[in-house]
Structure formats: structure tokens, C-alpha cells
Tab-separated table of C-alpha atoms in Angstrom:
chain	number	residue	atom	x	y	z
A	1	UNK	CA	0.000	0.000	0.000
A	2	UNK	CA	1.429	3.463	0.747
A	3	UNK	CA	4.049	2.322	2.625
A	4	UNK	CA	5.176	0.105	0.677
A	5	UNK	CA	4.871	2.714	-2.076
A	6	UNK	CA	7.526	5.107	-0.283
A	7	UNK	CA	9.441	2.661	1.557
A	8	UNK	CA	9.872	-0.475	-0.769
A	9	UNK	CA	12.379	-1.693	1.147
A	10	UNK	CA	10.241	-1.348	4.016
A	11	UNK	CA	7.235	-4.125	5.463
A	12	UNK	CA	5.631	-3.422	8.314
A	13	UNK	CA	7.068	-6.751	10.031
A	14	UNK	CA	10.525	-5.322	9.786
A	15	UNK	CA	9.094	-1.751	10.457
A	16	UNK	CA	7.002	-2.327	13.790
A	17	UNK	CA	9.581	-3.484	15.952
A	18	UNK	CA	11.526	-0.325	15.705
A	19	UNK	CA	8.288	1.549	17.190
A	20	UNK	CA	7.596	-1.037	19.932
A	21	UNK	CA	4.435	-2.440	18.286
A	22	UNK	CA	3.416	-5.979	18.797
A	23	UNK	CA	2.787	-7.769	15.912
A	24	UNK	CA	-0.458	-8.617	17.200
A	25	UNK	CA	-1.705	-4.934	17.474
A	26	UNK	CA	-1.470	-4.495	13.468
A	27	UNK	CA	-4.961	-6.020	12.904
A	28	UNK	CA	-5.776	-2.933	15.079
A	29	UNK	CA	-4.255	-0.638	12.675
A	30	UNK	CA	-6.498	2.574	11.495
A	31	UNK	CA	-5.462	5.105	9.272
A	32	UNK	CA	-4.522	7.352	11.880
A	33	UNK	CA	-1.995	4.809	13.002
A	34	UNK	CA	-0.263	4.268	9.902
A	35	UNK	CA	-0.118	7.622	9.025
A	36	UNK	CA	2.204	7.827	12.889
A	37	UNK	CA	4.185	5.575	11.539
A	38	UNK	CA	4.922	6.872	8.381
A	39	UNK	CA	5.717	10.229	9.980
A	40	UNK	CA	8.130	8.598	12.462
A	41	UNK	CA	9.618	6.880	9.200
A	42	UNK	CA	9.802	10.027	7.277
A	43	UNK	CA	11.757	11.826	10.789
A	44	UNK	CA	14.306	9.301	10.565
A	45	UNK	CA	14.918	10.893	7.190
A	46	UNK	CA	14.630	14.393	7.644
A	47	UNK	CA	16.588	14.409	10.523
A	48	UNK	CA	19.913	11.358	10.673
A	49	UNK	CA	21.084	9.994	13.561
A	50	UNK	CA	24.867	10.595	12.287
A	51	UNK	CA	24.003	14.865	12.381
A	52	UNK	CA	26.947	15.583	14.784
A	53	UNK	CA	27.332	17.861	17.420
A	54	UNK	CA	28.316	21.799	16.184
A	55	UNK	CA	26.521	21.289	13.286
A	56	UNK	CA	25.326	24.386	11.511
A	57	UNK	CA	21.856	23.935	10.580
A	58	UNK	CA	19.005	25.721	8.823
A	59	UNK	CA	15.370	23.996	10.856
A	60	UNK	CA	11.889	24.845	8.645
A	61	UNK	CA	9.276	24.332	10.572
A	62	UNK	CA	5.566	22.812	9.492
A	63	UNK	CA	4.337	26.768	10.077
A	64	UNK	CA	6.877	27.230	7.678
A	65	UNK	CA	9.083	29.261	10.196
A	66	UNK	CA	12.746	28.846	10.111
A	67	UNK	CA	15.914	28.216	12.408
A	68	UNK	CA	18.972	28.477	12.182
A	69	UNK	CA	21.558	27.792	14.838
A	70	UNK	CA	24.473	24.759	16.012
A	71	UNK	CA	23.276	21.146	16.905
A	72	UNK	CA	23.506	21.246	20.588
A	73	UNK	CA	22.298	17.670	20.918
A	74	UNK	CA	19.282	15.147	19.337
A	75	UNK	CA	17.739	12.208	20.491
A	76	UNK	CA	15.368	9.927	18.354
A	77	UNK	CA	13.988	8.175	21.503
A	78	UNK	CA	12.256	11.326	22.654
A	79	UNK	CA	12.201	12.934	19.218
A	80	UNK	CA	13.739	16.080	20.097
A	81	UNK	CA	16.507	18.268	18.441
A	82	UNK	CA	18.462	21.256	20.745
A	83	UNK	CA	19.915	23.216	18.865
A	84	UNK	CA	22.385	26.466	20.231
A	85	UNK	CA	21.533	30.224	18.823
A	86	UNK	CA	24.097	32.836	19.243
A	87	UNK	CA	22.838	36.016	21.057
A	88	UNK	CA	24.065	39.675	20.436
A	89	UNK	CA	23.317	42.343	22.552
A	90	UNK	CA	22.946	40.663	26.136
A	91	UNK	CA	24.840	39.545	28.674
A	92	UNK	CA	23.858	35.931	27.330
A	93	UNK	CA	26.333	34.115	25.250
A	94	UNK	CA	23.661	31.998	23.739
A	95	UNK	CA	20.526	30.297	23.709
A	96	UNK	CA	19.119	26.613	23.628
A	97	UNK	CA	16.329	26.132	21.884
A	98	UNK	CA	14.377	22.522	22.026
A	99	UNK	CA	12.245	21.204	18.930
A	100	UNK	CA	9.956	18.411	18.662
A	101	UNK	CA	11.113	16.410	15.610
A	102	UNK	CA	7.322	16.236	14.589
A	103	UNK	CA	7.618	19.935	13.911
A	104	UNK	CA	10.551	20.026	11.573
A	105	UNK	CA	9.683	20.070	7.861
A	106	UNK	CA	13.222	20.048	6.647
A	107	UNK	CA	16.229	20.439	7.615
A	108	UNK	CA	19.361	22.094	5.505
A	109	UNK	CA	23.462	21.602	6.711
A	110	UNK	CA	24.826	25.153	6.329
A	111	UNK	CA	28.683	25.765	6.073
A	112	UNK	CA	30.432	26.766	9.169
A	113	UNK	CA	30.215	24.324	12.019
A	114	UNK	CA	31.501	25.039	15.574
A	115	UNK	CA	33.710	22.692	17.675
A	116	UNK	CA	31.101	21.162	19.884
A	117	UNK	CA	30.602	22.214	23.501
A	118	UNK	CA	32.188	20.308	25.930
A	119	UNK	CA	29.855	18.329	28.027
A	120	UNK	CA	30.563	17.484	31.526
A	121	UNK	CA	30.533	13.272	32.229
A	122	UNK	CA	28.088	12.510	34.549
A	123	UNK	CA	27.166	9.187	36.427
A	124	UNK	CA	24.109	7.899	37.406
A	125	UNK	CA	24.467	8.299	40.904
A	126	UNK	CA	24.866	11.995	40.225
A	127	UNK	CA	22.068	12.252	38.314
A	128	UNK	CA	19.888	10.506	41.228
A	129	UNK	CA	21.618	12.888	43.852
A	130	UNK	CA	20.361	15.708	41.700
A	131	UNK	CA	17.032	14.059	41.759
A	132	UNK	CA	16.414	14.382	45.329
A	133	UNK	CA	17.816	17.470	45.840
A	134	UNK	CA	15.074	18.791	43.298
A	135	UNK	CA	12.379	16.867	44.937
A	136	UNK	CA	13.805	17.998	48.765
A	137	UNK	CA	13.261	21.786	47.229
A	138	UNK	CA	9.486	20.895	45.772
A	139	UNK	CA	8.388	19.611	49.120
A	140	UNK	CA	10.055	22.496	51.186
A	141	UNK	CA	7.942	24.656	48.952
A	142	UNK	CA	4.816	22.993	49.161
A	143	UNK	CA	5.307	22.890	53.326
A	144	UNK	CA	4.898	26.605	52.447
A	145	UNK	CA	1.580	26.319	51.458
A	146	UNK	CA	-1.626	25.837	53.999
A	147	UNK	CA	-4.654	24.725	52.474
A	148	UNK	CA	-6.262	24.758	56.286
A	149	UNK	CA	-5.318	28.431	56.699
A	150	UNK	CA	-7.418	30.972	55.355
A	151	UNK	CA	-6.367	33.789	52.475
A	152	UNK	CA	-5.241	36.458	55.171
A	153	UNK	CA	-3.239	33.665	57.129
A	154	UNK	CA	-1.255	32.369	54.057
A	155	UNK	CA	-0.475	35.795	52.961
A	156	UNK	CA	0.935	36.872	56.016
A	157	UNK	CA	2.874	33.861	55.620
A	158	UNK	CA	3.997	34.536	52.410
A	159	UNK	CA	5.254	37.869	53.816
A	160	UNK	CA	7.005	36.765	56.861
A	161	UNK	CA	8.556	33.871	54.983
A	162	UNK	CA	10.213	36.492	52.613
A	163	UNK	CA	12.563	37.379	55.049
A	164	UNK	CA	12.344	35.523	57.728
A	165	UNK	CA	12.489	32.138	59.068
A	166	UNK	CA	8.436	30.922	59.774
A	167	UNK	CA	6.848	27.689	59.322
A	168	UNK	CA	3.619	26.389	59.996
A	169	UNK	CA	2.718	24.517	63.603
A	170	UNK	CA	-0.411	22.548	65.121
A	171	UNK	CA	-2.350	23.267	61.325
A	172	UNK	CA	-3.048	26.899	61.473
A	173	UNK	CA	-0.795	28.329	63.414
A	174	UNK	CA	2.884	30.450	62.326
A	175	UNK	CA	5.712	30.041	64.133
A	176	UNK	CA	8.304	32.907	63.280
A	177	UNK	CA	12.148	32.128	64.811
A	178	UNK	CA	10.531	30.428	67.653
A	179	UNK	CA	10.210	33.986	68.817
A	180	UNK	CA	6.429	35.060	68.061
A	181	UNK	CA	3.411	32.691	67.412
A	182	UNK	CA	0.386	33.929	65.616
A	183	UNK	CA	-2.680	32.676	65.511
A	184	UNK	CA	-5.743	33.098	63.706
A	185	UNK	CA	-7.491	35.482	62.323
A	186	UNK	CA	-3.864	36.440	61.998
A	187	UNK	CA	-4.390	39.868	62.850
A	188	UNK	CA	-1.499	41.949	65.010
A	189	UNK	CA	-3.592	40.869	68.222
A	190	UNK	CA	-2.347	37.542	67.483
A	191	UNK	CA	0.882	37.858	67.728
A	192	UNK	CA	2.132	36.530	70.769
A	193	UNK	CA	5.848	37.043	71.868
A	194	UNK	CA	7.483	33.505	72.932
A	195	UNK	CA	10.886	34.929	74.299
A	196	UNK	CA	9.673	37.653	75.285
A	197	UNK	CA	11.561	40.092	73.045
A	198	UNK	CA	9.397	42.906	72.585
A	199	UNK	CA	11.846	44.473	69.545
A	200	UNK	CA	11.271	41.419	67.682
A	201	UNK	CA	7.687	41.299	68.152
A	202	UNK	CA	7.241	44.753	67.289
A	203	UNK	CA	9.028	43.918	63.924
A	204	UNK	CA	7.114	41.161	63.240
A	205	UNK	CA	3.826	43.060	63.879
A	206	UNK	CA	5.070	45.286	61.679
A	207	UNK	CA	5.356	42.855	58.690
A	208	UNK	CA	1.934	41.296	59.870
A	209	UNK	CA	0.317	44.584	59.632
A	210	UNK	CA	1.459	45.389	55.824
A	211	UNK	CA	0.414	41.806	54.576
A	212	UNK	CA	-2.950	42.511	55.825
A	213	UNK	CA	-2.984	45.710	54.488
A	214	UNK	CA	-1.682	44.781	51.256
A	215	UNK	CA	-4.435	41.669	51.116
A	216	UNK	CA	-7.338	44.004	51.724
A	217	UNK	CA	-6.367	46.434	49.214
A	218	UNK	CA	-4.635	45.430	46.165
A	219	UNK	CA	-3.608	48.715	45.148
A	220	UNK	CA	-1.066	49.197	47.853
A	221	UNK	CA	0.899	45.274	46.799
A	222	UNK	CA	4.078	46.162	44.456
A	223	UNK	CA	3.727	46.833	41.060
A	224	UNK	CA	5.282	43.227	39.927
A	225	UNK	CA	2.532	41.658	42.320
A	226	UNK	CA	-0.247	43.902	40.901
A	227	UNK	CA	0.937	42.953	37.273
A	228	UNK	CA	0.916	38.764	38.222
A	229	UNK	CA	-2.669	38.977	39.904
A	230	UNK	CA	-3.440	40.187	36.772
A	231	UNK	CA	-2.827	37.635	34.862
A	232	UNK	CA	-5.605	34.570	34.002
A	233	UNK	CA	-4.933	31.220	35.114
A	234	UNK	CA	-2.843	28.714	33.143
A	235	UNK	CA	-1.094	32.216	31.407
């Protein structure tokens, strides 16, 4: 049929292996599916596995929008192409710019490769130590978050967490340097000195009482705060 039309060399039994498709999933086969596959098929083309690092290439894309910059790095199992675009006038050297394999139309060598980029070895143990670091900084961020405390309580949170060292005790509660506890409605009332020293609760207070105000009235938050609230979700 068509693929055998554009691949002759090709049948799907030598094909569907490649693409981790049993053979007994090509009597499910639509149109759809075949149509995948001769897209991934056609990639392989467009797009060689020998393209080396450095490379200076020209990327047109299916919107017919074009690229040009050096092969940072490809990879066929996730079908993605990085390639590395010089920048002039910024303190940047360069950028890297990731493209899904699906979106390249063609792709043109251009003269005047770069010596690649040297690329740091890395093990796997590294990679996992890296890992958990990443996940040990997503869960001390989401211990920032209160979904028990109200609006007013998490903002003054938000505020006293800025620049000091707070966390969250017995649900609702703040805890700021084990020096002032505040409780809800988390209004300056609340704030209750633990060591007793009153220039640190005073401070604190302080900070308490500019949250609030700053919840209440959105005019008085700073201008980069005012310009994210504005924002729609999922922007």
C-alpha cells in the first residue's frame, strides 16, 4: 500500500519493531496509526542519527518558520533536536532552543560548524543525587503552602517567609524564629511574643500589619505583584 509505495524496502514486520508495536496490534491498525508511523519513518529521514554535534543547521518548521543555529544535541527516543543560537546584545552568550522532531519540515546543513561544547561526564548516581535534591526543594515549597489556613493567614505567611524564618505549627498556626506565634485570624492581636523580646515582636507586627494591608487592598501590593494577579490562570 502506501508504505510500501515510499518505503519499498520497508514491510511493516521489519518496520514495527523499531516503534515497539506488537505484531499482534497491526490487525488494530487505522489510518490514523499508519499515518504515525509513516511520519516517524519520514523523521528518521529528515533528521539522521549521524548529524553531529556543532553542526550548523538551517530547521523549517511545518508553520513554515525557520531556524537556524548549532546542533547542541538530538535524540530519536524522545524525538527532540536542541539546537544552540548565538545572542548579540545581552549579557547571554547563547541560547538553547528545544524542537519536537514532529515539527521540523526540513532540515538544511549550512557551512560553518563550531567545535562542539564540551559536556561534563556525569554518572548515574549523580544524576539521582540531583534528583532528590530537586524533589527535597518541591516539598520544602509545598510545606509553604496551607490549604487549612485561610487567604489572610497564608499571605501573612507569604510575607514573613520572605525574610524571615516561619513555618507552619499545630495546622493553622505560624511560628516565626521560635520567637512570636500567631494565631488566627492572623491579625497583630495575634501575635504573641514567645521569648519575650518585645523588639522582635514589634518587627514582626510590623510585617503582619502590611500583609494585611496589602491583602485588603490590592492597590497598595508592588507593582510586579499587581501585574501577576493580573494575569488569568494557566497564562
Amino acid at each position: 500500500g502506501e508504505l510500501g509505495r515510499r518505503y519499498p524496502w520497508f514491510t511493516l514486520a521489519r518496520i514495527y519493531p523499531l516503534f515497539g508495536i506488537r505484531s499482534s496490534s497491526l490487525r488494530q491498525f487505522r489510518p490514523r496509526s499508519l499515518k504515525r508511523l509513516l511520519s516517524l519513518a519520514g523523521m528518521a529521514e529528515i533528521i539522521p542519527k549521524t548529524l553531529r554535534p556543532g553542526t550548523k543547521v538551517t530547521v523549517t518548521l511545518v508553520n513554515d518558520s525557520s531556524v537556524t543555529g548549532f546542533v547542541h544535541t538530538h535524540d530519536q527516543s524522545t524525538r527532540l533536536l536542541m539546537l544552540r543560537m548565538p545572542l548579540t546584545h545581552t549579557t547571554l552568550s547563547s541560547e538553547l532552543r528545544c524542537l519536537a522532531m514532529d515539527a521540523v519540515k526540513s532540515l538544511v546543513v549550512e557551512e560553518g560548524g563550531e567545535t562542539p561544547k564540551a559536556v561534563k561526564p556525569t554518572t548515574k548516581k549523580a544524576l539521582a543525587a540531583r534528583e532528590q535534591l530537586a524533589l527535597r526543594h518541591c516539598e520544602e515549597m509545598m510545606a509553604e503552602l496551607n490549604d487549612a489556613a485561610s487567604a489572610e493567614g497564608q499571605a501573612v505567611f507569604d510575607a514573613l517567609h520572605k525574610t524571615l524564618d516561619c513555618k507552619w505549627v499545630d495546622g493553622v498556626a505560624i511560628n516565626v524564629l521560635d520567637q512570636v506565634r500567631i494565631e488566627p485570624p492572623y491579625s497583630p492581636a495575634q501575635c504573641a511574643s514567645i521569648d519575650g523580646d518585645k523588639d522582635a515582636h514589634e518587627r514582626i507586627v510590623k510585617i503582619v500589619q502590611a500583609a494585611l494591608s496589602r491583602s485588603e487592598d490590592p492597590s497598595k501590593a508592588s507593582p510586579k505583584a499587581a501585574k501577576a494577579a493580573a494575569i488569568p490562570p494557566g497564562i
